[in-house]
Coordinates of C-alpha atoms in Angstrom, one line a residue:
Chain A
M70 CA -32.7 -34.9 -27.9
K71 CA -34.4 -34.1 -24.6
R72 CA -33.0 -37.2 -23.1
A73 CA -29.5 -36.2 -24.2
R74 CA -30.0 -32.8 -22.6
R75 CA -31.1 -34.4 -19.4
I76 CA -28.1 -36.7 -19.3
S77 CA -25.8 -33.9 -20.0
A78 CA -27.3 -31.8 -17.2
R79 CA -27.1 -34.7 -14.8
R80 CA -23.5 -35.3 -15.8
L81 CA -22.7 -31.6 -15.4
L82 CA -24.3 -31.6 -12.0
A83 CA -22.4 -34.7 -11.0
F84 CA -19.2 -33.1 -12.2
A85 CA -19.9 -29.9 -10.2
I86 CA -20.8 -31.8 -7.1
G87 CA -17.8 -34.2 -7.6
D88 CA -17.1 -37.4 -5.9
A89 CA -15.1 -36.9 -2.7
Q90 CA -13.7 -40.4 -2.8
A91 CA -12.7 -40.2 -6.5
D92 CA -11.1 -36.8 -5.9
R93 CA -9.0 -38.3 -3.1
V94 CA -7.5 -40.7 -5.5
V95 CA -4.9 -38.2 -6.7
P96 CA -2.7 -37.1 -3.8
P97 CA -2.8 -33.4 -2.9
S98 CA 0.2 -31.6 -4.5
G99 CA 0.9 -28.4 -2.6
F100 CA 3.2 -26.6 -5.1
T101 CA 1.3 -27.1 -8.3
A102 CA -2.0 -26.4 -6.4
R103 CA -0.7 -23.0 -5.2
L104 CA 0.8 -22.3 -8.6
T105 CA -2.4 -22.9 -10.4
V106 CA -4.5 -20.9 -8.0
L107 CA -2.0 -18.0 -8.1
A108 CA -1.7 -18.0 -11.9
A109 CA -5.5 -18.1 -12.3
A110 CA -5.8 -15.2 -9.8
A111 CA -3.2 -13.2 -11.7
M112 CA -4.9 -13.9 -15.0
A113 CA -8.3 -13.0 -13.7
F114 CA -6.9 -9.8 -12.3
L115 CA -5.5 -8.8 -15.7
A116 CA -8.8 -9.9 -17.4
V117 CA -10.7 -7.5 -15.2
F118 CA -8.6 -4.7 -16.5
A119 CA -8.8 -5.9 -20.1
L120 CA -12.5 -6.0 -19.8
A121 CA -12.6 -2.6 -18.2
L122 CA -10.5 -1.3 -21.1
S123 CA -12.8 -2.8 -23.7
L124 CA -15.9 -1.5 -22.1
A125 CA -14.4 2.0 -21.4
T126 CA -13.1 2.4 -25.0
G127 CA -16.5 1.2 -26.3
R128 CA -18.2 3.9 -24.2
L129 CA -15.5 6.4 -25.3
A130 CA -16.1 5.7 -29.0
N131 CA -19.8 6.1 -28.5
R132 CA -19.5 9.3 -26.5
W133 CA -17.1 10.8 -29.1
S134 CA -19.3 9.7 -31.9
E135 CA -22.5 11.0 -30.2
A136 CA -20.9 14.3 -29.2
L137 CA -19.7 15.1 -32.7
T138 CA -22.7 13.7 -34.6
G139 CA -25.6 16.1 -35.1
T140 CA -23.5 19.2 -34.8
A141 CA -21.3 21.1 -37.3
T142 CA -19.4 24.3 -37.4
I143 CA -19.2 27.0 -40.0
R144 CA -16.0 28.9 -39.9
I145 CA -16.0 32.4 -41.6
T146 CA -12.7 33.9 -42.5
A147 CA -12.9 37.1 -44.5
P148 CA -11.5 40.6 -44.7
E149 CA -12.6 42.8 -41.7
D150 CA -14.9 44.9 -43.8
Q151 CA -16.7 41.8 -45.1
I152 CA -16.9 39.6 -42.1
E153 CA -20.2 41.0 -40.7
A154 CA -21.9 40.9 -44.0
Q155 CA -20.8 37.3 -44.7
T156 CA -21.8 36.3 -41.1
A157 CA -25.3 37.7 -41.6
A158 CA -25.6 36.0 -45.0
V159 CA -24.7 32.7 -43.5
L160 CA -27.2 33.0 -40.7
R161 CA -29.9 33.9 -43.1
L162 CA -29.0 31.1 -45.3
L163 CA -29.1 28.6 -42.4
E164 CA -32.6 29.8 -41.4
T165 CA -33.9 28.7 -44.8
T166 CA -31.9 25.4 -45.0
P167 CA -33.9 22.3 -44.3
G168 CA -32.5 20.1 -41.6
I169 CA -30.9 22.8 -39.5
G170 CA -32.4 23.0 -36.1
Q171 CA -30.4 25.7 -34.6
A172 CA -27.6 28.1 -35.7
R173 CA -25.7 29.8 -32.9
L174 CA -22.9 32.4 -33.2
I175 CA -20.1 31.5 -30.9
G176 CA -19.2 34.7 -29.1
R177 CA -15.7 36.1 -28.3
D178 CA -15.9 35.0 -24.6
E179 CA -16.8 31.4 -25.6
Q180 CA -13.9 31.4 -28.1
A181 CA -11.5 32.6 -25.4
A182 CA -12.7 29.8 -23.1
L183 CA -12.1 27.2 -25.9
L184 CA -8.6 28.5 -26.5
S185 CA -7.5 29.1 -22.9
P186 CA -6.5 25.5 -22.2
W187 CA -3.8 25.9 -25.0
F188 CA -2.9 29.5 -24.8
G189 CA -3.7 30.5 -21.2
P190 CA -6.4 32.8 -19.8
D191 CA -4.6 36.1 -20.7
L192 CA -4.8 35.6 -24.5
P193 CA -5.2 39.0 -26.3
L194 CA -8.0 37.8 -28.6
D195 CA -8.5 41.3 -30.1
S196 CA -5.0 41.2 -31.6
L197 CA -5.6 37.8 -33.2
P198 CA -7.4 37.3 -36.6
L199 CA -9.9 34.8 -35.2
P200 CA -12.5 33.5 -37.6
V201 CA -16.2 33.8 -36.8
L202 CA -17.7 30.5 -35.7
I203 CA -21.3 29.4 -36.0
E204 CA -22.4 26.2 -34.4
I205 CA -25.2 24.4 -36.1
T206 CA -27.4 21.6 -34.7
E207 CA -29.1 19.2 -37.0
A208 CA -32.8 18.6 -36.9
G209 CA -34.8 15.6 -38.1
A210 CA -33.0 13.7 -40.8
G211 CA -30.2 16.4 -41.0
Y212 CA -29.2 18.6 -43.7
D213 CA -27.6 18.1 -47.1
A214 CA -23.9 19.0 -46.5
T215 CA -23.0 19.1 -50.2
G216 CA -25.8 21.4 -51.0
L217 CA -25.1 23.6 -48.0
R218 CA -21.4 23.9 -49.0
A219 CA -22.5 24.9 -52.5
R220 CA -24.8 27.6 -51.2
L221 CA -22.2 28.9 -48.8
A222 CA -19.7 29.1 -51.6
G223 CA -22.1 31.3 -53.5
E224 CA -23.4 33.6 -50.8
A225 CA -20.4 33.7 -48.3
P226 CA -17.1 32.7 -50.0
G227 CA -15.2 33.0 -46.7
A228 CA -17.5 30.4 -45.0
V229 CA -16.3 26.8 -44.6
L230 CA -18.6 24.0 -43.3
D231 CA -16.9 21.6 -40.9
D232 CA -19.2 18.7 -40.2
H233 CA -16.6 17.1 -37.8
S234 CA -16.3 14.0 -39.8
R235 CA -12.6 14.4 -40.3
W236 CA -12.2 14.6 -36.5
R237 CA -14.8 12.0 -35.6
A238 CA -13.7 9.2 -37.9
P239 CA -10.1 8.8 -36.6
L240 CA -11.1 9.3 -33.0
V241 CA -13.9 6.6 -33.2
S242 CA -11.5 4.4 -35.1
A243 CA -8.8 4.8 -32.4
A244 CA -11.3 4.0 -29.7
R245 CA -12.6 0.9 -31.6
R246 CA -9.0 -0.3 -32.0
L247 CA -8.5 0.1 -28.3
R248 CA -11.6 -1.9 -27.7
A249 CA -10.4 -4.6 -30.1
L250 CA -7.1 -4.5 -28.2
G251 CA -8.9 -5.1 -25.0
W252 CA -10.8 -8.1 -26.3
A253 CA -7.5 -9.5 -27.9
S254 CA -6.0 -9.1 -24.4
M255 CA -8.8 -11.2 -23.0
L256 CA -8.2 -13.9 -25.6
L257 CA -4.5 -13.9 -24.8
I258 CA -5.2 -14.1 -21.1
A259 CA -7.5 -17.1 -21.7
A260 CA -4.9 -18.7 -23.9
T261 CA -2.2 -18.1 -21.3
T262 CA -4.4 -19.5 -18.6
A263 CA -5.0 -22.6 -20.7
L264 CA -1.2 -23.0 -21.3
I265 CA -0.4 -22.7 -17.6
I266 CA -3.1 -25.2 -16.7
T267 CA -1.9 -27.5 -19.4
L268 CA 1.7 -27.4 -18.1
A269 CA 0.5 -27.8 -14.5
T270 CA -1.6 -30.8 -15.5
S271 CA 1.2 -32.4 -17.5
A272 CA 3.5 -32.0 -14.4
A273 CA 0.8 -33.5 -12.2
L274 CA 0.3 -36.4 -14.5
A275 CA 4.0 -37.1 -14.6
A276 CA 4.3 -36.8 -10.8
N277 CA 1.4 -39.2 -10.4
A278 CA 2.5 -41.9 -12.8
Q279 CA 2.4 -44.4 -10.0
V280 CA -1.2 -43.4 -9.1
I281 CA -2.2 -43.8 -12.8
R282 CA -0.5 -47.3 -12.9
V283 CA -2.5 -48.4 -9.9
L284 CA -5.7 -47.0 -11.1
R285 CA -5.3 -48.8 -14.5
L286 CA -4.4 -52.0 -12.7
I287 CA -7.7 -52.0 -10.9
G288 CA -9.8 -51.2 -14.0
A289 CA -10.1 -47.5 -14.0
Q290 CA -11.1 -46.1 -17.4
D291 CA -9.4 -43.0 -18.8
A292 CA -12.3 -40.8 -18.2
Y293 CA -12.3 -41.7 -14.5
I294 CA -8.5 -41.0 -14.2
A295 CA -8.8 -37.8 -16.2
G296 CA -11.8 -36.7 -14.2
A297 CA -9.9 -36.8 -11.0
F298 CA -7.4 -34.3 -12.4
V299 CA -10.0 -32.2 -14.3
R300 CA -12.2 -31.6 -11.2
R301 CA -9.1 -30.6 -9.2
Y302 CA -7.7 -28.1 -11.7
T303 CA -11.1 -26.7 -12.6
A304 CA -11.8 -26.0 -9.0
R305 CA -8.4 -24.5 -8.5
A306 CA -8.8 -22.2 -11.6
F307 CA -12.2 -21.2 -10.4
T308 CA -11.1 -20.4 -6.9
G309 CA -8.0 -18.4 -8.1
A310 CA -10.0 -16.6 -10.8
L311 CA -12.7 -15.7 -8.3
A312 CA -10.1 -14.2 -5.9
G313 CA -8.4 -12.3 -8.8
T314 CA -11.7 -11.0 -10.1
V315 CA -12.8 -9.7 -6.8
L316 CA -9.4 -8.0 -6.2
G317 CA -9.4 -6.5 -9.8
A318 CA -13.0 -5.3 -9.3
V319 CA -12.0 -3.6 -6.0
V320 CA -9.0 -1.9 -7.6
V321 CA -11.1 -0.7 -10.6
A322 CA -13.8 0.6 -8.2
L323 CA -11.2 2.5 -6.3
L324 CA -9.9 4.3 -9.5
P325 CA -10.7 8.1 -9.4
A326 CA -14.1 8.9 -10.8
R327 CA -14.3 10.8 -14.1
D328 CA -16.1 13.8 -12.5
T329 CA -13.5 14.2 -9.7
A330 CA -10.4 13.9 -11.9
G331 CA -11.2 17.0 -14.0
A332 CA -11.2 17.3 -17.8
A333 CA -7.6 16.5 -18.2
G334 CA -7.9 13.1 -16.6
E335 CA -11.2 12.2 -18.2
F336 CA -9.7 9.9 -20.8
L337 CA -7.8 7.8 -18.4
T338 CA -10.2 7.8 -15.5
G339 CA -13.1 6.7 -17.7
L340 CA -11.6 3.2 -17.2
G341 CA -14.1 1.3 -15.1
F342 CA -17.5 -0.4 -15.0
T343 CA -20.8 1.3 -15.0
G344 CA -24.3 -0.1 -14.5
T345 CA -24.8 -3.6 -16.0
D346 CA -21.0 -3.8 -16.8
W347 CA -20.5 -5.2 -13.3
L348 CA -22.7 -8.2 -14.2
L349 CA -20.0 -9.3 -16.7
L350 CA -17.4 -9.8 -13.9
P351 CA -18.8 -13.1 -12.6
L352 CA -18.2 -14.5 -16.1
I353 CA -14.5 -14.3 -15.6
P354 CA -14.1 -17.1 -13.0
L355 CA -16.7 -19.1 -14.9
L356 CA -14.7 -18.7 -18.1
A357 CA -11.5 -19.5 -16.3
A358 CA -13.1 -22.7 -15.0
L359 CA -14.3 -23.6 -18.5
V360 CA -10.8 -23.0 -19.9
A361 CA -9.2 -25.1 -17.1
F362 CA -11.8 -27.8 -17.7
A363 CA -11.1 -28.0 -21.4
A364 CA -7.3 -27.7 -21.0
T365 CA -7.0 -30.3 -18.3
R366 CA -9.4 -32.8 -20.0
T367 CA -7.6 -32.5 -23.3
T368 CA -4.2 -32.8 -21.7
S369 CA -5.1 -35.7 -19.4
L370 CA -6.8 -37.8 -22.1
A371 CA -4.0 -37.2 -24.6
T372 CA -1.3 -38.1 -22.0
L373 CA -3.2 -41.2 -20.9
K374 CA -3.6 -42.3 -24.5
E375 CA 0.2 -41.8 -25.0
R376 CA 1.0 -43.9 -22.0
S377 CA -1.3 -46.7 -22.9
Chain B
M12 CA -12.0 -67.1 -19.6
I13 CA -8.4 -66.1 -20.5
E14 CA -6.7 -67.8 -23.4
L15 CA -3.4 -67.3 -25.2
Q16 CA -3.0 -68.9 -28.6
D17 CA 0.4 -69.1 -30.2
V18 CA 1.4 -65.8 -28.6
T19 CA 4.8 -64.2 -29.3
Y20 CA 6.0 -61.2 -27.4
G21 CA 9.4 -59.5 -27.3
Y22 CA 11.2 -56.4 -26.3
G23 CA 13.3 -54.4 -28.7
G24 CA 13.0 -57.0 -31.5
T25 CA 14.1 -59.9 -29.3
A26 CA 11.4 -62.4 -28.6
L27 CA 10.9 -63.2 -24.9
L28 CA 8.0 -65.5 -25.4
A29 CA 7.4 -67.5 -28.6
G30 CA 4.4 -69.5 -29.6
I31 CA 2.9 -69.6 -26.1
S32 CA -0.5 -71.2 -25.7
L33 CA -2.3 -71.2 -22.4
R34 CA -5.9 -71.6 -21.3
L35 CA -7.1 -70.5 -17.9
A36 CA -10.4 -72.4 -17.5
Q37 CA -12.9 -71.5 -14.8
G38 CA -11.9 -72.8 -11.4
S39 CA -8.5 -74.0 -12.5
F40 CA -5.3 -73.4 -10.5
H41 CA -2.0 -72.8 -12.2
F42 CA 1.5 -72.2 -11.2
L43 CA 3.9 -70.5 -13.5
T44 CA 7.5 -71.0 -12.8
G45 CA 10.9 -70.4 -14.4
P46 CA 14.1 -68.5 -13.8
S47 CA 14.2 -64.7 -13.3
G48 CA 13.8 -62.9 -16.6
A49 CA 12.2 -65.9 -18.3
G50 CA 9.0 -63.9 -19.0
K51 CA 6.7 -64.8 -16.2
T52 CA 5.7 -61.2 -15.5
T53 CA 5.3 -60.6 -19.2
L54 CA 3.0 -63.5 -19.5
I55 CA 0.9 -62.3 -16.6
K56 CA 0.7 -58.8 -18.1
L57 CA -0.5 -60.4 -21.4
C58 CA -3.2 -62.1 -19.4
Y59 CA -4.7 -58.9 -18.1
G60 CA -4.2 -56.7 -21.2
E61 CA -1.3 -54.6 -19.9
L62 CA 0.7 -55.8 -22.8
I63 CA -0.7 -56.7 -26.2
A64 CA 0.8 -59.7 -28.1
G65 CA 2.9 -59.0 -31.1
Q66 CA 1.8 -62.2 -32.7
G67 CA -0.9 -64.7 -31.8
R68 CA -4.1 -64.0 -30.0
V69 CA -4.9 -63.2 -26.4
S70 CA -8.6 -63.7 -25.5
L71 CA -10.0 -61.9 -22.5
F72 CA -13.4 -63.3 -21.6
G73 CA -14.1 -64.1 -25.3
Q74 CA -12.8 -60.9 -26.7
D75 CA -9.5 -60.4 -28.7
A76 CA -7.4 -58.2 -26.5
A77 CA -5.7 -56.6 -29.6
S78 CA -9.0 -55.3 -30.8
M79 CA -10.3 -54.1 -27.5
S80 CA -10.4 -50.4 -26.7
R81 CA -8.6 -49.1 -23.6
D82 CA -12.0 -48.7 -21.9
E83 CA -12.9 -52.3 -22.7
I84 CA -9.6 -53.6 -21.3
A85 CA -10.3 -51.5 -18.2
L86 CA -13.7 -53.2 -17.8
A87 CA -12.1 -56.6 -18.4
R88 CA -9.6 -55.9 -15.6
R89 CA -12.5 -55.5 -13.2
R90 CA -13.0 -59.2 -13.7
I91 CA -9.4 -60.0 -13.0
G92 CA -7.7 -59.5 -9.7
V93 CA -4.0 -58.8 -10.0
V94 CA -1.4 -59.1 -7.2
H95 CA 2.1 -57.9 -7.9
Q96 CA 5.3 -58.5 -6.0
D97 CA 5.7 -54.8 -5.4
C98 CA 2.0 -54.4 -4.4
Q99 CA 1.4 -51.0 -5.8
F100 CA -0.7 -48.8 -3.5
L101 CA -1.8 -45.3 -3.2
D102 CA 0.3 -44.3 -0.2
H103 CA -1.8 -41.3 0.8
L104 CA -4.9 -43.5 1.3
T105 CA -5.5 -45.9 4.2
V106 CA -5.5 -49.6 3.8
A107 CA -9.3 -49.8 3.8
E108 CA -9.5 -47.1 1.2
N109 CA -6.9 -48.8 -1.0
V110 CA -8.7 -52.1 -0.7
A111 CA -12.0 -50.4 -1.6
L112 CA -10.5 -48.6 -4.5
P113 CA -11.7 -51.0 -7.3
V114 CA -15.2 -50.5 -6.0
V115 CA -14.9 -46.7 -6.0
V116 CA -13.3 -46.8 -9.5
S117 CA -16.2 -48.9 -10.8
G118 CA -18.6 -46.2 -9.8
R119 CA -20.3 -47.9 -6.9
P120 CA -20.4 -46.0 -3.6
S121 CA -18.0 -47.6 -1.3
Q122 CA -20.4 -47.2 1.6
Q123 CA -22.5 -50.0 0.1
I124 CA -19.6 -52.5 0.6
E125 CA -18.7 -51.5 4.1
R126 CA -19.6 -54.8 5.5
D127 CA -17.9 -56.7 2.7
L128 CA -14.8 -54.6 3.4
E129 CA -14.9 -55.4 7.1
D130 CA -15.2 -59.2 6.3
L131 CA -12.4 -59.0 3.7
L132 CA -10.0 -57.2 6.0
G133 CA -10.8 -59.7 8.7
W134 CA -10.3 -62.6 6.2
V135 CA -6.8 -61.4 5.3
G136 CA -6.0 -60.5 9.0
L137 CA -5.8 -56.8 8.5
A138 CA -8.9 -55.6 10.4
A139 CA -6.7 -53.9 13.0
H140 CA -4.8 -52.1 10.2
R141 CA -7.7 -50.7 8.3
D142 CA -6.8 -47.1 9.0
A143 CA -3.0 -47.5 8.6
L144 CA -1.2 -46.1 5.6
P145 CA 0.5 -48.7 3.3
P146 CA 4.0 -47.6 4.1
E147 CA 3.2 -48.5 7.7
L148 CA 2.6 -52.2 6.8
S149 CA 5.1 -55.0 6.8
G150 CA 5.8 -56.9 3.5
G151 CA 3.4 -59.7 4.4
E152 CA 0.6 -57.3 5.4
R153 CA 1.1 -55.4 2.1
Q154 CA 0.7 -58.6 0.2
R155 CA -2.4 -59.5 2.0
A156 CA -3.8 -56.0 1.5
A157 CA -3.0 -56.4 -2.2
L158 CA -4.9 -59.7 -2.3
A159 CA -7.9 -58.1 -0.5
R160 CA -7.9 -55.4 -3.1
A161 CA -7.6 -57.9 -5.9
V162 CA -10.7 -59.9 -4.7
I163 CA -13.0 -57.1 -3.5
M164 CA -14.8 -57.0 -6.8
S165 CA -15.2 -60.7 -6.7
P166 CA -13.2 -61.2 -9.9
E167 CA -13.4 -64.4 -11.9
V168 CA -9.6 -64.7 -12.3
I169 CA -6.8 -63.9 -9.9
L170 CA -3.3 -63.4 -11.3
A171 CA -0.5 -63.2 -8.7
D172 CA 3.0 -62.3 -9.8
E173 CA 5.6 -63.5 -7.3
P174 CA 3.2 -62.7 -4.4
T175 CA 5.6 -64.3 -1.8
G176 CA 8.8 -62.8 -3.2
N177 CA 9.2 -60.3 -0.3
I178 CA 7.8 -62.2 2.7
D179 CA 8.9 -65.0 5.0
W180 CA 7.8 -68.6 4.7
E181 CA 5.1 -68.5 7.3
M182 CA 3.5 -65.5 5.7
S183 CA 3.9 -67.2 2.3
L184 CA 1.9 -70.2 3.5
R185 CA -0.8 -67.9 4.9
L186 CA -1.1 -66.1 1.6
L187 CA -1.2 -69.4 -0.3
T188 CA -4.0 -70.7 2.0
L189 CA -6.0 -67.5 1.1
L190 CA -5.4 -68.2 -2.7
V191 CA -6.4 -71.8 -2.3
E192 CA -9.6 -70.7 -0.5
L193 CA -10.4 -68.4 -3.3
N194 CA -9.9 -71.2 -5.8
R195 CA -12.3 -73.4 -3.8
M196 CA -14.8 -70.6 -4.2
G197 CA -14.6 -71.1 -7.9
K198 CA -12.0 -68.5 -8.8
T199 CA -9.4 -69.2 -11.4
V200 CA -5.9 -68.7 -10.0
L201 CA -2.6 -68.2 -11.7
I202 CA 0.5 -67.7 -9.5
A203 CA 3.9 -66.9 -11.0
T204 CA 6.6 -67.9 -8.7
H205 CA 10.1 -69.3 -8.6
D206 CA 9.5 -70.7 -5.1
L207 CA 9.3 -74.5 -5.8
N208 CA 8.6 -75.2 -2.1
L209 CA 5.5 -73.1 -2.3
I210 CA 4.4 -75.1 -5.3
R211 CA 5.0 -78.4 -3.5
Q212 CA 3.0 -77.1 -0.5
A213 CA 0.1 -76.0 -2.7
K214 CA -0.1 -79.3 -4.5
K215 CA -0.9 -80.9 -1.1
Q216 CA -4.0 -78.7 -0.9
V217 CA -5.2 -78.2 -4.5
A218 CA -5.0 -79.8 -7.9
A219 CA -2.7 -77.3 -9.5
R220 CA -1.2 -77.4 -12.9
V221 CA 2.4 -76.3 -13.0
L222 CA 3.9 -74.7 -16.0
R223 CA 7.4 -73.6 -16.7
I224 CA 8.8 -71.0 -19.0
A225 CA 12.1 -72.1 -20.5
N226 CA 13.8 -71.0 -23.8
R227 CA 10.8 -68.7 -24.6
Q228 CA 8.4 -71.7 -24.5
L229 CA 5.8 -72.7 -22.0
L230 CA 6.1 -76.3 -20.9
A231 CA 4.5 -78.6 -18.4
A232 CA 6.8 -78.8 -15.4
G233 CA 8.8 -81.9 -14.7
A234 CA 8.0 -84.7 -12.3
E235 CA 9.9 -83.1 -9.4
L236 CA 6.8 -80.9 -9.1

């Protein structure tokens, strides 16, 4: 097993270093070379954005989930002459409820601030029948929502507990779907890269039929002939993908930061990399090279077998 | 070394060669003659595993070619030097690189055979053309370069298919002399040609067996040769 690993490592090293003489066997082909490098660069550029989308939506899902978890709101809607009594009853009840860390009455000014993005700053709150809102924060293992609802129904009939689950679930679900879409895009990009490399390899093999004939005549084995094409296309895919990744990373880095775009732009401008996310970028050219290696080797060996 | 036993081969259901038997023993010299389209090239290709016999058995160094893998055939070809009339080269490589190609393909670093390469190019009279590209060579020079490439791995058998087809008589004699020299070194040589004068000339220098393909059969040539 150890011996097998050593041989594989040596073969990998030999492949990476290459054989200058063997690589010269296949004549340089300007058009397909440029096409492959360009396609790999474009795919890598798109992959950077797909990766950024996946990571950003993952962060978004976590942020939304964290922001809405651990807090709840009690909304009290009651006739004007009962509202104060019910509010006081709810606050008393919350003080004695296990798992409630803090209960805070949301004042009129704060309510106005929450509504102003939708109705403007000049909203006449006094003329509106706004409910009383109490924000509660969980403590420890949290509270028993079912028990709390039952107690609220008994002591303050106008109070409704909103634990945010009906908001949180679809938002988190949407964010997770976006993340899945990002990963699916990455897979599609990899598949498209493989397809482009396969087509380019097929074209190169067809264009170099004479070279293959000569190599076979002098005793070249399939692996040797395939290797000359595999090394070339792997190197091209890596080079193109490296350039595309660098360009994509620069563009992502130049996107407006979340804190400078304001609240309205927060969703869109959250697209980007933070912290260790950047370490994932070098994987894109490596994966592109791996995809190119697999695609070229499979295509070359299959074509050589067909032509034998 | 190479042996054909009762071999039949055809294209599109029509037999070109039928019941052919041939044994290329070590150090032997053979001429294969016959009219164009008689099957000389086909027989040569059967001898190095390019074609696989429809019936009968082709043995390459003791192994049945029909049961050999592509890689095994490739390894067998390293023991056979082939020279074709159209001398296929890689036109983007120099003459020296083309001649050294079998060594590179076999996995040996070509630097190790630099001296052999020099000697070989000198032997075929191409030392001055080592850095030329194949399209820059004349027909005779190309044939000699092809011969140099065919022998650089010191093969046991040399198969030459119409090697003098595109060159003048003087150059043909020069090439023949090189092939006779190789035979004297112990190499087995089979030359397919329709040039009877070349065969007559060769028989003055070497004990060659002359075979003729006619009506899909391989026959010993007549007394005129």
